Amino acid sequence: MVQLHIKQGTESQFLLDTTVDIAVEDLTKQVAAIYNGRLKIDRICTEIYELAEHGIFLPINMQGLTDEQIEELKLKDEWAEKCVPSGGFEFKKDEIGRRNGRAPNESMKNVLKRTVEEAKALISKKQVQANVCVTMEMVKDALDQLRGAVMIVYPMGLPPHDPIREEFEGKEELSGLQAGKLVTEEAEAQLWWAGKELQRSKKLSDYIGKNEKTKIIVKIQKRGQGAPAREPIVSEDEQKKMMMYYYKRQEELKKLDENDDESYLDSDWSDRHALKRQFQGVTDIKWGPRK
């Protein structure tokens, strides 16, 4: 199997096992699906953490308003009584004003947070260092784990306007958001290797040959952005180690300069003319008036 180290810019994303016979068209779709799936999981995990801390999402027309404004406008959250977490709730006000403050109890909160950590670990960038390849099945497993945890705490489901439910149903609206800029749609995705764009009409073997035991770095980016920046000759970790070495060396030289004792120059043994004066019998001559 060919192992691809997928990067976005200079940042590692995940490892992927494939074959040299795969069409670049299919490979691009596969890479984009996993890349975007990991972004979705990250968005859901962020929102589930907020769900555990502050309860369900408020209706859009109530978000950001103070209690006085809500009372003055006679607004009511009809989902507050429908979506009560299992085991009751503990009120914890959301200072941002996005969620209703009815947080799950400690036990249910732990269920949500523990599942978030497990899902994030499954598709983490640290899997690259562990030499673990990520598959679309792993992405789906992480999504199923998150969906299951939410169903345990909210068996009645979440409000239709809650971003977690929208993500699970594929109805999320990301236009105009920073999260939307990170997404690379399959139709816009391009793969690059060794400064070359992998044309969708070709096979991977057209670029790397027939050797299945190959490991290459492939970069994903949106169409129209041009060729990605080349990898630095020295990695960031190596650069840090070099800087630490030269700093340490500089400190050692500084200490040697500070400890440079030249008092030995006044010693008899350091006088190169001492032997000559000894043969001439002038070693004990002292200058100056006698006392």
CSV table of C-alpha atoms in Angstrom, one decimal, residues 58-180:
chain,number,residue,atom,x,y,z
A,58,LEU,CA,-31.7,29.4,22.3
A,59,PRO,CA,-34.0,30.3,19.4
A,60,ILE,CA,-32.3,32.8,17.0
A,61,ASN,CA,-34.5,35.7,18.0
A,62,MET,CA,-33.6,35.3,21.7
A,63,GLN,CA,-29.8,35.0,21.4
A,64,GLY,CA,-27.7,37.8,22.8
A,65,LEU,CA,-30.6,39.4,24.7
A,66,THR,CA,-30.7,40.1,28.4
A,67,ASP,CA,-33.4,38.6,30.6
A,68,GLU,CA,-35.1,42.0,30.8
A,69,GLN,CA,-35.2,42.4,27.0
A,70,ILE,CA,-36.6,38.9,26.6
A,71,GLU,CA,-39.3,39.7,29.2
A,72,GLU,CA,-40.1,43.1,27.6
A,73,LEU,CA,-40.4,41.5,24.2
A,74,LYS,CA,-42.5,38.6,25.7
A,75,LEU,CA,-40.3,36.0,24.0
A,76,LYS,CA,-40.4,32.4,25.1
A,77,ASP,CA,-38.2,29.4,24.4
A,78,GLU,CA,-40.8,26.7,23.6
A,79,TRP,CA,-38.0,24.1,23.4
A,80,ALA,CA,-36.8,24.6,27.0
A,81,GLU,CA,-39.5,22.3,28.5
A,82,LYS,CA,-39.3,19.8,25.6
A,83,CYS,CA,-35.5,19.3,25.7
A,84,VAL,CA,-34.7,18.6,29.3
A,85,PRO,CA,-31.5,16.6,29.8
A,86,SER,CA,-31.8,13.1,31.4
A,87,GLY,CA,-31.5,13.3,35.2
A,88,GLY,CA,-32.6,17.0,35.2
A,89,PHE,CA,-30.5,20.1,34.8
A,90,GLU,CA,-28.3,22.5,36.7
A,91,PHE,CA,-28.6,26.2,35.8
A,92,LYS,CA,-25.4,27.7,34.5
A,93,LYS,CA,-25.9,31.0,32.6
A,94,ASP,CA,-24.3,31.4,29.2
A,95,GLU,CA,-22.6,34.8,29.3
A,96,ILE,CA,-22.5,34.9,25.5
A,97,GLY,CA,-26.2,34.4,25.4
A,98,ARG,CA,-26.3,31.5,22.9
A,99,ARG,CA,-27.6,28.7,25.1
A,100,ASN,CA,-30.4,28.6,27.7
A,101,GLY,CA,-28.2,27.8,30.7
A,102,ARG,CA,-30.0,24.5,31.6
A,103,ALA,CA,-26.9,22.3,31.7
A,104,PRO,CA,-27.0,18.5,32.2
A,105,ASN,CA,-26.1,17.2,35.7
A,106,GLU,CA,-22.6,16.2,36.4
A,107,SER,CA,-23.0,12.6,35.4
A,108,MET,CA,-24.5,13.4,32.0
A,109,LYS,CA,-22.0,16.2,31.5
A,110,ASN,CA,-19.2,13.7,31.9
A,111,VAL,CA,-20.8,11.4,29.3
A,112,LEU,CA,-20.7,14.2,26.8
A,113,LYS,CA,-17.2,15.4,27.6
A,114,ARG,CA,-15.7,11.9,27.7
A,115,THR,CA,-17.2,11.1,24.3
A,116,VAL,CA,-15.8,14.3,22.9
A,117,GLU,CA,-12.3,13.4,24.0
A,118,GLU,CA,-12.6,9.9,22.5
A,119,ALA,CA,-13.9,11.2,19.2
A,120,LYS,CA,-11.2,13.9,18.9
A,121,ALA,CA,-8.5,11.3,19.7
A,122,LEU,CA,-9.8,9.0,16.9
A,123,ILE,CA,-9.1,11.6,14.2
A,124,SER,CA,-6.4,13.6,15.9
A,125,LYS,CA,-3.4,15.0,14.0
A,126,LYS,CA,-1.4,13.1,16.6
A,127,GLN,CA,-2.3,10.0,14.7
A,128,VAL,CA,0.4,11.0,12.2
A,129,GLN,CA,3.1,10.8,14.8
A,130,ALA,CA,1.7,7.4,15.9
A,131,ASN,CA,1.8,6.3,12.2
A,132,VAL,CA,-1.9,5.5,12.3
A,133,CYS,CA,-3.8,6.0,9.1
A,134,VAL,CA,-7.3,7.6,9.2
A,135,THR,CA,-10.1,6.2,7.2
A,136,MET,CA,-13.6,7.4,6.4
A,137,GLU,CA,-14.9,4.6,8.6
A,138,MET,CA,-13.1,6.1,11.5
A,139,VAL,CA,-14.6,9.5,10.8
A,140,LYS,CA,-18.1,7.9,10.7
A,141,ASP,CA,-17.4,6.0,13.9
A,142,ALA,CA,-16.5,9.3,15.6
A,143,LEU,CA,-19.7,10.9,14.4
A,144,ASP,CA,-21.8,7.9,15.6
A,145,GLN,CA,-20.1,8.1,19.0
A,146,LEU,CA,-21.0,11.8,19.3
A,147,ARG,CA,-24.5,11.2,18.1
A,148,GLY,CA,-25.0,8.4,20.6
A,149,ALA,CA,-23.8,10.5,23.5
A,150,VAL,CA,-26.2,13.3,22.7
A,151,MET,CA,-29.1,10.8,22.4
A,152,ILE,CA,-28.2,9.4,25.9
A,153,VAL,CA,-28.4,12.9,27.4
A,154,TYR,CA,-31.2,14.2,25.2
A,155,PRO,CA,-33.3,11.2,24.2
A,156,MET,CA,-36.0,13.5,22.9
A,157,GLY,CA,-33.5,15.1,20.5
A,158,LEU,CA,-32.2,18.7,20.2
A,159,PRO,CA,-34.1,21.7,18.8
A,160,PRO,CA,-34.0,21.9,15.0
A,161,HIS,CA,-32.1,25.2,15.3
A,162,ASP,CA,-29.3,23.7,17.5
A,163,PRO,CA,-26.1,23.6,15.4
A,164,ILE,CA,-25.3,20.1,16.7
A,165,ARG,CA,-28.5,18.7,15.2
A,166,GLU,CA,-27.9,20.7,12.0
A,167,GLU,CA,-24.4,19.2,11.7
A,168,PHE,CA,-25.7,15.6,12.3
A,169,GLU,CA,-28.4,16.2,9.6
A,170,GLY,CA,-26.0,17.9,7.2
A,171,LYS,CA,-27.9,21.1,7.3
A,172,GLU,CA,-25.2,23.3,8.8
A,173,GLU,CA,-24.9,26.8,7.4
A,174,LEU,CA,-21.2,27.9,7.3
A,175,SER,CA,-21.2,30.7,4.8
A,176,GLY,CA,-19.7,33.8,6.1
A,177,LEU,CA,-18.1,32.0,9.0
A,178,GLN,CA,-14.4,31.2,9.6
A,179,ALA,CA,-15.3,27.5,9.9
A,180,GLY,CA,-16.7,27.7,6.3
